[in-house]
Amino acid sequence: MRKINRNNLIKRTAQILRNNEGASMVLVSVLAIIVLTAVVVLRVATTTFMASTNRQLNQDQAYELAASLGESINLLIEEDKFLIYDVTLDEYVTDSDTGVTTYYKTVYNQNGFEGLPDASVVAIVTETGDGSGRILEVTADVGSAEYIYTREYRQ
């Protein structure tokens, strides 16, 4: 078996490229295109990954806001510090498709938090469909993500 000397191989390749200047330009151009394509593909992949990560982060933050406020209000209700049945439902919205009017009361509304300037959270109390209970609904929006926490209370 014949042993190949690396130095000879490199020298021979360099000699071929020196002798064929047009061919070496084509080779360099092809290598440059491959490198540029790899850079563009990596950039697109990184941008897509970061956008997906930001979307997931917004969803997680919306969940945390809604769930923590909902559980805090629920704790106040259980300790009789917030009497949900004594809340006067003096606000209403009418569904334009069905004509059904829903009465509610906004009990908490805040926009912007430290570190989350584009976030908002709203807590409302409504009556159940049969009128025998109340529903606490907390809606949190962070960026383009929304999470709704709902809890029903019966007398």
Tab-separated table of N, CA and C in Angstrom:
chain	number	residue	atom	x	y	z
A	1	MET	N	0.851	-1.172	0.000
A	1	MET	CA	0.000	0.000	0.000
A	1	MET	C	0.897	1.234	0.000
A	2	ARG	N	0.559	2.159	-0.840
A	2	ARG	CA	1.360	3.361	-1.001
A	2	ARG	C	0.937	4.409	0.007
A	3	LYS	N	1.891	5.008	0.649
A	3	LYS	CA	1.619	6.037	1.650
A	3	LYS	C	1.524	7.396	0.963
A	4	ILE	N	0.450	8.153	1.306
A	4	ILE	CA	0.242	9.469	0.710
A	4	ILE	C	0.787	10.516	1.664
A	5	ASN	N	1.623	11.354	1.145
A	5	ASN	CA	2.199	12.431	1.932
A	5	ASN	C	1.275	13.643	1.827
A	6	ARG	N	0.845	14.158	2.946
A	6	ARG	CA	-0.078	15.296	2.952
A	6	ARG	C	0.537	16.536	2.330
A	7	ASN	N	1.778	16.771	2.641
A	7	ASN	CA	2.440	17.956	2.092
A	7	ASN	C	2.446	17.922	0.570
A	8	ASN	N	2.710	16.739	0.003
A	8	ASN	CA	2.699	16.613	-1.454
A	8	ASN	C	1.303	16.858	-2.008
A	9	LEU	N	0.291	16.353	-1.315
A	9	LEU	CA	-1.090	16.530	-1.766
A	9	LEU	C	-1.483	17.999	-1.750
A	10	ILE	N	-1.124	18.707	-0.694
A	10	ILE	CA	-1.439	20.134	-0.591
A	10	ILE	C	-0.694	20.916	-1.658
A	11	LYS	N	0.593	20.587	-1.866
A	11	LYS	CA	1.381	21.280	-2.887
A	11	LYS	C	0.806	21.024	-4.276
A	12	ARG	N	0.408	19.786	-4.517
A	12	ARG	CA	-0.139	19.437	-5.822
A	12	ARG	C	-1.464	20.164	-6.072
A	13	THR	N	-2.317	20.244	-5.036
A	13	THR	CA	-3.588	20.963	-5.160
A	13	THR	C	-3.338	22.441	-5.407
A	14	ALA	N	-2.415	23.016	-4.670
A	14	ALA	CA	-2.083	24.430	-4.861
A	14	ALA	C	-1.547	24.668	-6.269
A	15	GLN	N	-0.743	23.752	-6.783
A	15	GLN	CA	-0.192	23.885	-8.134
A	15	GLN	C	-1.299	23.825	-9.183
A	16	ILE	N	-2.260	22.929	-8.970
A	16	ILE	CA	-3.383	22.818	-9.915
A	16	ILE	C	-4.174	24.125	-9.932
A	17	LEU	N	-4.429	24.681	-8.749
A	17	LEU	CA	-5.187	25.925	-8.677
A	17	LEU	C	-4.404	27.083	-9.293
A	18	ARG	N	-3.080	27.092	-9.118
A	18	ARG	CA	-2.261	28.168	-9.692
A	18	ARG	C	-2.259	28.107	-11.221
A	19	ASN	N	-2.207	26.930	-11.734
A	19	ASN	CA	-2.140	26.762	-13.185
A	19	ASN	C	-3.479	27.046	-13.860
A	20	ASN	N	-4.569	26.786	-13.169
A	20	ASN	CA	-5.904	26.980	-13.750
A	20	ASN	C	-6.607	28.114	-13.011
A	21	GLU	N	-6.273	29.335	-13.347
A	21	GLU	CA	-6.812	30.478	-12.613
A	21	GLU	C	-8.325	30.582	-12.749
A	22	GLY	N	-8.875	30.303	-13.900
A	22	GLY	CA	-10.326	30.360	-14.092
A	22	GLY	C	-11.039	29.324	-13.236
A	23	ALA	N	-10.470	28.143	-13.184
A	23	ALA	CA	-11.071	27.081	-12.381
A	23	ALA	C	-11.012	27.424	-10.903
A	24	SER	N	-9.925	28.037	-10.468
A	24	SER	CA	-9.828	28.397	-9.054
A	24	SER	C	-10.836	29.486	-8.701
A	25	MET	N	-11.117	30.392	-9.640
A	25	MET	CA	-12.136	31.422	-9.377
A	25	MET	C	-13.515	30.788	-9.223
A	26	VAL	N	-13.788	29.803	-10.046
A	26	VAL	CA	-15.066	29.088	-9.936
A	26	VAL	C	-15.140	28.377	-8.593
A	27	LEU	N	-14.057	27.725	-8.215
A	27	LEU	CA	-14.029	27.018	-6.935
A	27	LEU	C	-14.229	27.982	-5.769
A	28	VAL	N	-13.544	29.110	-5.799
A	28	VAL	CA	-13.689	30.111	-4.736
A	28	VAL	C	-15.112	30.662	-4.722
A	29	SER	N	-15.689	30.892	-5.876
A	29	SER	CA	-17.069	31.401	-5.953
A	29	SER	C	-18.057	30.398	-5.368
A	30	VAL	N	-17.880	29.132	-5.702
A	30	VAL	CA	-18.768	28.088	-5.168
A	30	VAL	C	-18.642	28.010	-3.652
A	31	LEU	N	-17.416	28.051	-3.155
A	31	LEU	CA	-17.216	28.012	-1.701
A	31	LEU	C	-17.836	29.241	-1.026
A	32	ALA	N	-17.710	30.408	-1.638
A	32	ALA	CA	-18.311	31.621	-1.068
A	32	ALA	C	-19.832	31.512	-1.037
A	33	ILE	N	-20.419	30.964	-2.097
A	33	ILE	CA	-21.881	30.784	-2.131
A	33	ILE	C	-22.321	29.814	-1.041
A	34	ILE	N	-21.574	28.746	-0.860
A	34	ILE	CA	-21.919	27.775	0.191
A	34	ILE	C	-21.849	28.426	1.567
A	35	VAL	N	-20.814	29.192	1.822
A	35	VAL	CA	-20.667	29.862	3.120
A	35	VAL	C	-21.794	30.873	3.333
A	36	LEU	N	-22.093	31.684	2.327
A	36	LEU	CA	-23.172	32.674	2.453
A	36	LEU	C	-24.528	32.003	2.663
A	37	THR	N	-24.775	30.909	1.959
A	37	THR	CA	-26.026	30.174	2.142
A	37	THR	C	-26.130	29.642	3.569
A	38	ALA	N	-25.051	29.110	4.080
A	38	ALA	CA	-25.054	28.604	5.457
A	38	ALA	C	-25.332	29.727	6.447
A	39	VAL	N	-24.744	30.895	6.226
A	39	VAL	CA	-24.973	32.037	7.118
A	39	VAL	C	-26.438	32.460	7.079
A	40	VAL	N	-27.021	32.534	5.884
A	40	VAL	CA	-28.429	32.936	5.757
A	40	VAL	C	-29.342	31.914	6.424
A	41	VAL	N	-29.080	30.636	6.211
A	41	VAL	CA	-29.901	29.585	6.824
A	41	VAL	C	-29.817	29.661	8.345
A	42	LEU	N	-28.632	29.844	8.880
A	42	LEU	CA	-28.481	29.960	10.333
A	42	LEU	C	-29.202	31.188	10.873
A	43	ARG	N	-29.141	32.288	10.148
A	43	ARG	CA	-29.821	33.520	10.580
A	43	ARG	C	-31.335	33.325	10.614
A	44	VAL	N	-31.889	32.714	9.574
A	44	VAL	CA	-33.333	32.467	9.522
A	44	VAL	C	-33.747	31.512	10.639
A	45	ALA	N	-32.977	30.465	10.850
A	45	ALA	CA	-33.293	29.506	11.909
A	45	ALA	C	-33.244	30.168	13.279
A	46	THR	N	-32.262	31.006	13.510
A	46	THR	CA	-32.142	31.705	14.793
A	46	THR	C	-33.307	32.659	15.012
A	47	THR	N	-33.680	33.401	13.981
A	47	THR	CA	-34.799	34.337	14.090
A	47	THR	C	-36.100	33.599	14.384
A	48	THR	N	-36.332	32.496	13.687
A	48	THR	CA	-37.538	31.700	13.913
A	48	THR	C	-37.563	31.143	15.330
A	49	PHE	N	-36.447	30.645	15.786
A	49	PHE	CA	-36.361	30.099	17.143
A	49	PHE	C	-36.637	31.173	18.189
A	50	MET	N	-36.060	32.361	18.004
A	50	MET	CA	-36.266	33.451	18.964
A	50	MET	C	-37.725	33.911	18.975
A	51	ALA	N	-38.359	33.983	17.807
A	51	ALA	CA	-39.769	34.377	17.747
A	51	ALA	C	-40.632	33.360	18.481
A	52	SER	N	-40.343	32.093	18.291
A	52	SER	CA	-41.088	31.041	18.978
A	52	SER	C	-40.870	31.122	20.488
A	53	THR	N	-39.654	31.394	20.892
A	53	THR	CA	-39.340	31.517	22.316
A	53	THR	C	-40.061	32.707	22.938
A	54	ASN	N	-40.089	33.836	22.244
A	54	ASN	CA	-40.796	35.017	22.756
A	54	ASN	C	-42.288	34.757	22.884
A	55	ARG	N	-42.861	34.054	21.903
A	55	ARG	CA	-44.284	33.722	21.961
A	55	ARG	C	-44.576	32.847	23.185
A	56	GLN	N	-43.734	31.848	23.409
A	56	GLN	CA	-43.916	30.963	24.558
A	56	GLN	C	-43.740	31.722	25.870
A	57	LEU	N	-42.777	32.621	25.925
A	57	LEU	CA	-42.564	33.431	27.126
A	57	LEU	C	-43.794	34.286	27.420
A	58	ASN	N	-44.372	34.913	26.388
A	58	ASN	CA	-45.584	35.715	26.578
A	58	ASN	C	-46.739	34.860	27.082
A	59	GLN	N	-46.895	33.654	26.542
A	59	GLN	CA	-47.957	32.757	27.000
A	59	GLN	C	-47.756	32.375	28.461
A	60	ASP	N	-46.528	32.065	28.831
A	60	ASP	CA	-46.239	31.703	30.220
A	60	ASP	C	-46.506	32.869	31.171
A	61	GLN	N	-46.122	34.078	30.770
A	61	GLN	CA	-46.340	35.247	31.623
A	61	GLN	C	-47.829	35.567	31.749
A	62	ALA	N	-48.591	35.415	30.667
A	62	ALA	CA	-50.038	35.640	30.727
A	62	ALA	C	-50.686	34.628	31.671
A	63	TYR	N	-50.274	33.369	31.590
A	63	TYR	CA	-50.798	32.347	32.491
A	63	TYR	C	-50.493	32.700	33.944
A	64	GLU	N	-49.246	33.082	34.218
A	64	GLU	CA	-48.854	33.424	35.589
A	64	GLU	C	-49.662	34.600	36.129
A	65	LEU	N	-49.849	35.641	35.323
A	65	LEU	CA	-50.622	36.804	35.776
A	65	LEU	C	-52.058	36.421	36.103
A	66	ALA	N	-52.714	35.723	35.175
A	66	ALA	CA	-54.124	35.374	35.369
A	66	ALA	C	-54.301	34.390	36.522
A	67	ALA	N	-53.470	33.375	36.569
A	67	ALA	CA	-53.609	32.363	37.619
A	67	ALA	C	-53.304	32.934	39.001
A	68	SER	N	-52.274	33.758	39.120
A	68	SER	CA	-51.930	34.288	40.444
A	68	SER	C	-52.988	35.267	40.940
A	69	LEU	N	-53.497	36.141	40.059
A	69	LEU	CA	-54.561	37.051	40.492
A	69	LEU	C	-55.833	36.275	40.801
A	70	GLY	N	-56.158	35.291	39.967
A	70	GLY	CA	-57.351	34.478	40.207
A	70	GLY	C	-57.285	33.736	41.530
A	71	GLU	N	-56.145	33.139	41.822
A	71	GLU	CA	-55.992	32.414	43.089
A	71	GLU	C	-55.989	33.369	44.284
A	72	SER	N	-55.432	34.560	44.114
A	72	SER	CA	-55.441	35.549	45.203
A	72	SER	C	-56.862	36.003	45.513
A	73	ILE	N	-57.644	36.283	44.471
A	73	ILE	CA	-59.043	36.677	44.688
A	73	ILE	C	-59.826	35.516	45.275
A	74	ASN	N	-59.570	34.295	44.812
A	74	ASN	CA	-60.241	33.119	45.359
A	74	ASN	C	-59.944	32.963	46.845
A	75	LEU	N	-58.709	33.200	47.248
A	75	LEU	CA	-58.347	33.114	48.665
A	75	LEU	C	-59.115	34.156	49.481
A	76	LEU	N	-59.246	35.369	48.943
A	76	LEU	CA	-60.028	36.409	49.629
A	76	LEU	C	-61.493	36.004	49.753
A	77	ILE	N	-62.029	35.364	48.724
A	77	ILE	CA	-63.423	34.907	48.766
A	77	ILE	C	-63.586	33.816	49.816
A	78	GLU	N	-62.666	32.865	49.858
A	78	GLU	CA	-62.748	31.772	50.833
A	78	GLU	C	-62.612	32.272	52.264
A	79	GLU	N	-61.837	33.344	52.466
A	79	GLU	CA	-61.662	33.912	53.807
A	79	GLU	C	-62.724	34.961	54.127
A	80	ASP	N	-63.731	35.088	53.281
A	80	ASP	CA	-64.825	36.066	53.433
A	80	ASP	C	-64.319	37.504	53.516
A	81	LYS	N	-63.204	37.788	52.883
A	81	LYS	CA	-62.701	39.161	52.817
A	81	LYS	C	-63.184	39.853	51.544
A	82	PHE	N	-63.653	39.070	50.597
A	82	PHE	CA	-64.266	39.597	49.378
A	82	PHE	C	-65.563	38.826	49.185
A	83	LEU	N	-66.669	39.511	49.349
A	83	LEU	CA	-67.981	38.867	49.271
A	83	LEU	C	-68.493	38.953	47.836
A	84	ILE	N	-68.304	37.870	47.117
A	84	ILE	CA	-68.594	37.870	45.687
A	84	ILE	C	-70.085	38.031	45.398
A	85	TYR	N	-70.942	37.562	46.315
A	85	TYR	CA	-72.390	37.669	46.081
A	85	TYR	C	-72.918	39.065	46.386
A	86	ASP	N	-72.132	39.873	47.078
A	86	ASP	CA	-72.547	41.251	47.363
A	86	ASP	C	-72.105	42.235	46.275
A	87	VAL	N	-71.402	41.744	45.269
A	87	VAL	CA	-70.944	42.608	44.179
A	87	VAL	C	-72.138	42.958	43.294
A	88	THR	N	-72.350	44.255	43.100
A	88	THR	CA	-73.437	44.719	42.237
A	88	THR	C	-72.970	44.663	40.788
A	89	LEU	N	-73.690	43.904	39.980
A	89	LEU	CA	-73.338	43.751	38.571
A	89	LEU	C	-73.982	44.890	37.788
A	90	ASP	N	-73.308	46.030	37.730
A	90	ASP	CA	-73.905	47.225	37.140
A	90	ASP	C	-73.356	47.573	35.755
A	91	GLU	N	-72.496	46.742	35.205
A	91	GLU	CA	-72.006	46.949	33.846
A	91	GLU	C	-72.601	45.839	32.979
A	92	TYR	N	-72.776	46.104	31.706
A	92	TYR	CA	-73.330	45.060	30.850
A	92	TYR	C	-72.789	45.165	29.433
A	93	VAL	N	-72.900	44.048	28.739
A	93	VAL	CA	-72.542	43.975	27.326
A	93	VAL	C	-73.613	43.130	26.647
A	94	THR	N	-74.022	43.557	25.447
A	94	THR	CA	-75.039	42.833	24.697
A	94	THR	C	-74.393	42.207	23.465
A	95	ASP	N	-74.606	40.910	23.312
A	95	ASP	CA	-74.078	40.197	22.152
A	95	ASP	C	-74.885	40.603	20.928
A	96	SER	N	-74.211	41.113	19.907
A	96	SER	CA	-74.917	41.599	18.719
A	96	SER	C	-75.536	40.463	17.912
A	97	ASP	N	-75.009	39.256	18.011
A	97	ASP	CA	-75.560	38.125	17.257
A	97	ASP	C	-76.797	37.536	17.927
A	98	THR	N	-76.728	37.332	19.245
A	98	THR	CA	-77.831	36.670	19.950
A	98	THR	C	-78.751	37.643	20.667
A	99	GLY	N	-78.301	38.843	20.915
A	99	GLY	CA	-79.104	39.818	21.646
A	99	GLY	C	-79.115	39.584	23.148
A	100	VAL	N	-78.309	38.644	23.625
A	100	VAL	CA	-78.252	38.322	25.048
A	100	VAL	C	-77.404	39.373	25.761
A	101	THR	N	-77.936	39.890	26.859
A	101	THR	CA	-77.222	40.878	27.662
A	101	THR	C	-76.601	40.181	28.865
A	102	THR	N	-75.321	40.419	29.073
A	102	THR	CA	-74.604	39.847	30.205
A	102	THR	C	-74.198	40.978	31.134
A	103	TYR	N	-74.587	40.849	32.399
A	103	TYR	CA	-74.220	41.844	33.405
A	103	TYR	C	-72.957	41.378	34.112
A	104	TYR	N	-72.114	42.343	34.425
A	104	TYR	CA	-70.847	42.018	35.070
A	104	TYR	C	-70.369	43.214	35.879
A	105	LYS	N	-69.307	42.985	36.642
A	105	LYS	CA	-68.653	44.050	37.394
A	105	LYS	C	-67.149	43.828	37.290
A	106	THR	N	-66.433	44.868	36.878
A	106	THR	CA	-64.975	44.805	36.846
A	106	THR	C	-64.467	45.057	38.259
A	107	VAL	N	-63.776	44.072	38.824
A	107	VAL	CA	-63.285	44.209	40.196
A	107	VAL	C	-61.794	44.535	40.246
A	108	TYR	N	-61.099	44.360	39.124
A	108	TYR	CA	-59.670	44.681	39.077
A	108	TYR	C	-59.285	44.926	37.626
A	109	ASN	N	-58.503	45.984	37.401
A	109	ASN	CA	-58.057	46.305	36.045
A	109	ASN	C	-56.719	47.032	36.148
A	110	GLN	N	-55.691	46.459	35.576
A	110	GLN	CA	-54.378	47.104	35.611
A	110	GLN	C	-53.654	46.873	34.292
A	111	ASN	N	-53.006	47.922	33.821
A	111	ASN	CA	-52.196	47.852	32.606
A	111	ASN	C	-50.752	48.156	32.956
A	112	GLY	N	-49.858	47.359	32.423
A	112	GLY	CA	-48.430	47.595	32.612
A	112	GLY	C	-47.950	47.182	33.989
A	113	PHE	N	-46.881	46.456	33.999
A	113	PHE	CA	-46.248	46.002	35.232
A	113	PHE	C	-44.752	46.223	35.080
A	114	GLU	N	-44.052	46.224	36.181
A	114	GLU	CA	-42.598	46.373	36.113
A	114	GLU	C	-42.019	45.184	35.352
A	115	GLY	N	-41.341	45.462	34.295
A	115	GLY	CA	-40.784	44.406	33.461
A	115	GLY	C	-41.730	43.901	32.390
A	116	LEU	N	-43.010	44.237	32.485
A	116	LEU	CA	-44.005	43.835	31.486
A	116	LEU	C	-44.855	45.041	31.094
A	117	PRO	N	-44.289	45.998	30.382
A	117	PRO	CA	-45.041	47.218	30.070
A	117	PRO	C	-46.226	46.990	29.140
A	118	ASP	N	-46.198	45.909	28.343
A	118	ASP	CA	-47.290	45.654	27.412
A	118	ASP	C	-48.306	44.647	27.955
A	119	ALA	N	-48.336	44.460	29.269
A	119	ALA	CA	-49.241	43.488	29.883
A	119	ALA	C	-50.447	44.180	30.500
A	120	SER	N	-51.563	43.454	30.529
A	120	SER	CA	-52.756	43.947	31.217
A	120	SER	C	-53.484	42.760	31.829
A	121	VAL	N	-54.168	43.030	32.923
A	121	VAL	CA	-54.954	41.992	33.583
A	121	VAL	C	-56.260	42.612	34.063
A	122	VAL	N	-57.362	41.904	33.814
A	122	VAL	CA	-58.698	42.376	34.176
A	122	VAL	C	-59.426	41.230	34.862
A	123	ALA	N	-60.057	41.525	36.001
A	123	ALA	CA	-60.868	40.534	36.708
A	123	ALA	C	-62.304	41.031	36.731
A	124	ILE	N	-63.232	40.168	36.296
A	124	ILE	CA	-64.648	40.536	36.312
A	124	ILE	C	-65.452	39.449	37.013
A	125	VAL	N	-66.593	39.866	37.545
A	125	VAL	CA	-67.530	38.941	38.171
A	125	VAL	C	-68.804	38.984	37.343
A	126	THR	N	-69.310	37.810	36.961
A	126	THR	CA	-70.574	37.703	36.239
A	126	THR	C	-71.464	36.710	36.960
A	127	GLU	N	-72.692	36.630	36.507
A	127	GLU	CA	-73.641	35.684	37.085
A	127	GLU	C	-73.656	34.429	36.228
A	128	THR	N	-73.883	33.279	36.847
A	128	THR	CA	-73.996	32.046	36.074
A	128	THR	C	-75.259	32.110	35.225
A	129	GLY	N	-75.332	31.254	34.228
A	129	GLY	CA	-76.462	31.258	33.302
A	129	GLY	C	-77.802	31.068	33.975
A	130	ASP	N	-77.863	30.243	35.015
A	130	ASP	CA	-79.136	30.003	35.710
A	130	ASP	C	-79.357	30.969	36.869
A	131	GLY	N	-78.411	31.860	37.106
A	131	GLY	CA	-78.568	32.873	38.150
A	131	GLY	C	-78.324	32.380	39.558
A	132	SER	N	-77.843	31.150	39.715
A	132	SER	CA	-77.665	30.595	41.056
A	132	SER	C	-76.254	30.766	41.605
A	133	GLY	N	-75.372	31.383	40.861
A	133	GLY	CA	-73.998	31.540	41.330
A	133	GLY	C	-73.297	32.681	40.622
A	134	ARG	N	-72.021	32.791	40.907
A	134	ARG	CA	-71.201	33.838	40.304
A	134	ARG	C	-69.978	33.198	39.661
A	135	ILE	N	-69.458	33.886	38.663
A	135	ILE	CA	-68.258	33.427	37.961
A	135	ILE	C	-67.203	34.519	38.050
A	136	LEU	N	-66.017	34.131	38.473
A	136	LEU	CA	-64.865	35.024	38.475
A	136	LEU	C	-64.058	34.708	37.223
A	137	GLU	N	-63.822	35.731	36.409
A	137	GLU	CA	-63.044	35.548	35.183
A	137	GLU	C	-61.898	36.553	35.171
A	138	VAL	N	-60.679	36.041	35.128
A	138	VAL	CA	-59.486	36.885	35.088
A	138	VAL	C	-58.830	36.688	33.721
A	139	THR	N	-58.681	37.784	32.993
A	139	THR	CA	-58.070	37.742	31.660
A	139	THR	C	-56.757	38.507	31.693
A	140	ALA	N	-55.688	37.832	31.308
A	140	ALA	CA	-54.368	38.471	31.254
A	140	ALA	C	-53.880	38.468	29.813
A	141	ASP	N	-53.388	39.617	29.371
A	141	ASP	CA	-52.810	39.765	28.037
A	141	ASP	C	-51.360	40.208	28.181
A	142	VAL	N	-50.475	39.482	27.540
A	142	VAL	CA	-49.058	39.861	27.493
A	142	VAL	C	-48.625	39.730	26.040
A	143	GLY	N	-48.266	40.852	25.439
A	143	GLY	CA	-47.916	40.826	24.020
A	143	GLY	C	-49.110	40.360	23.213
A	144	SER	N	-48.925	39.312	22.442
A	144	SER	CA	-50.019	38.764	21.643
A	144	SER	C	-50.658	37.547	22.305
A	145	ALA	N	-50.239	37.207	23.509
A	145	ALA	CA	-50.764	36.034	24.203
A	145	ALA	C	-51.846	36.437	25.199
A	146	GLU	N	-52.841	35.567	25.344
A	146	GLU	CA	-53.932	35.814	26.290
A	146	GLU	C	-54.206	34.529	27.055
A	147	TYR	N	-54.506	34.675	28.342
A	147	TYR	CA	-54.905	33.537	29.159
A	147	TYR	C	-56.097	33.960	29.991
A	148	ILE	N	-57.107	33.081	30.080
A	148	ILE	CA	-58.320	33.378	30.846
A	148	ILE	C	-58.454	32.345	31.960
A	149	TYR	N	-58.489	32.839	33.185
A	149	TYR	CA	-58.700	32.018	34.380
A	149	TYR	C	-60.169	32.159	34.755
A	150	THR	N	-60.870	31.047	34.944
A	150	THR	CA	-62.292	31.086	35.280
A	150	THR	C	-62.551	30.209	36.497
A	151	ARG	N	-63.381	30.725	37.393
A	151	ARG	CA	-63.765	29.958	38.583
A	151	ARG	C	-65.231	30.237	38.878
A	152	GLU	N	-65.985	29.195	39.182
A	152	GLU	CA	-67.418	29.336	39.438
A	152	GLU	C	-67.702	29.123	40.923
A	153	TYR	N	-68.604	29.951	41.444
A	153	TYR	CA	-68.990	29.873	42.859
A	153	TYR	C	-70.498	29.679	42.940
A	154	ARG	N	-70.934	28.750	43.771
A	154	ARG	CA	-72.365	28.477	43.989
A	154	ARG	C	-72.700	28.725	45.448
A	155	GLN	N	-73.904	29.223	45.665
A	155	GLN	CA	-74.330	29.471	47.053
A	155	GLN	C	-74.796	28.200	47.709
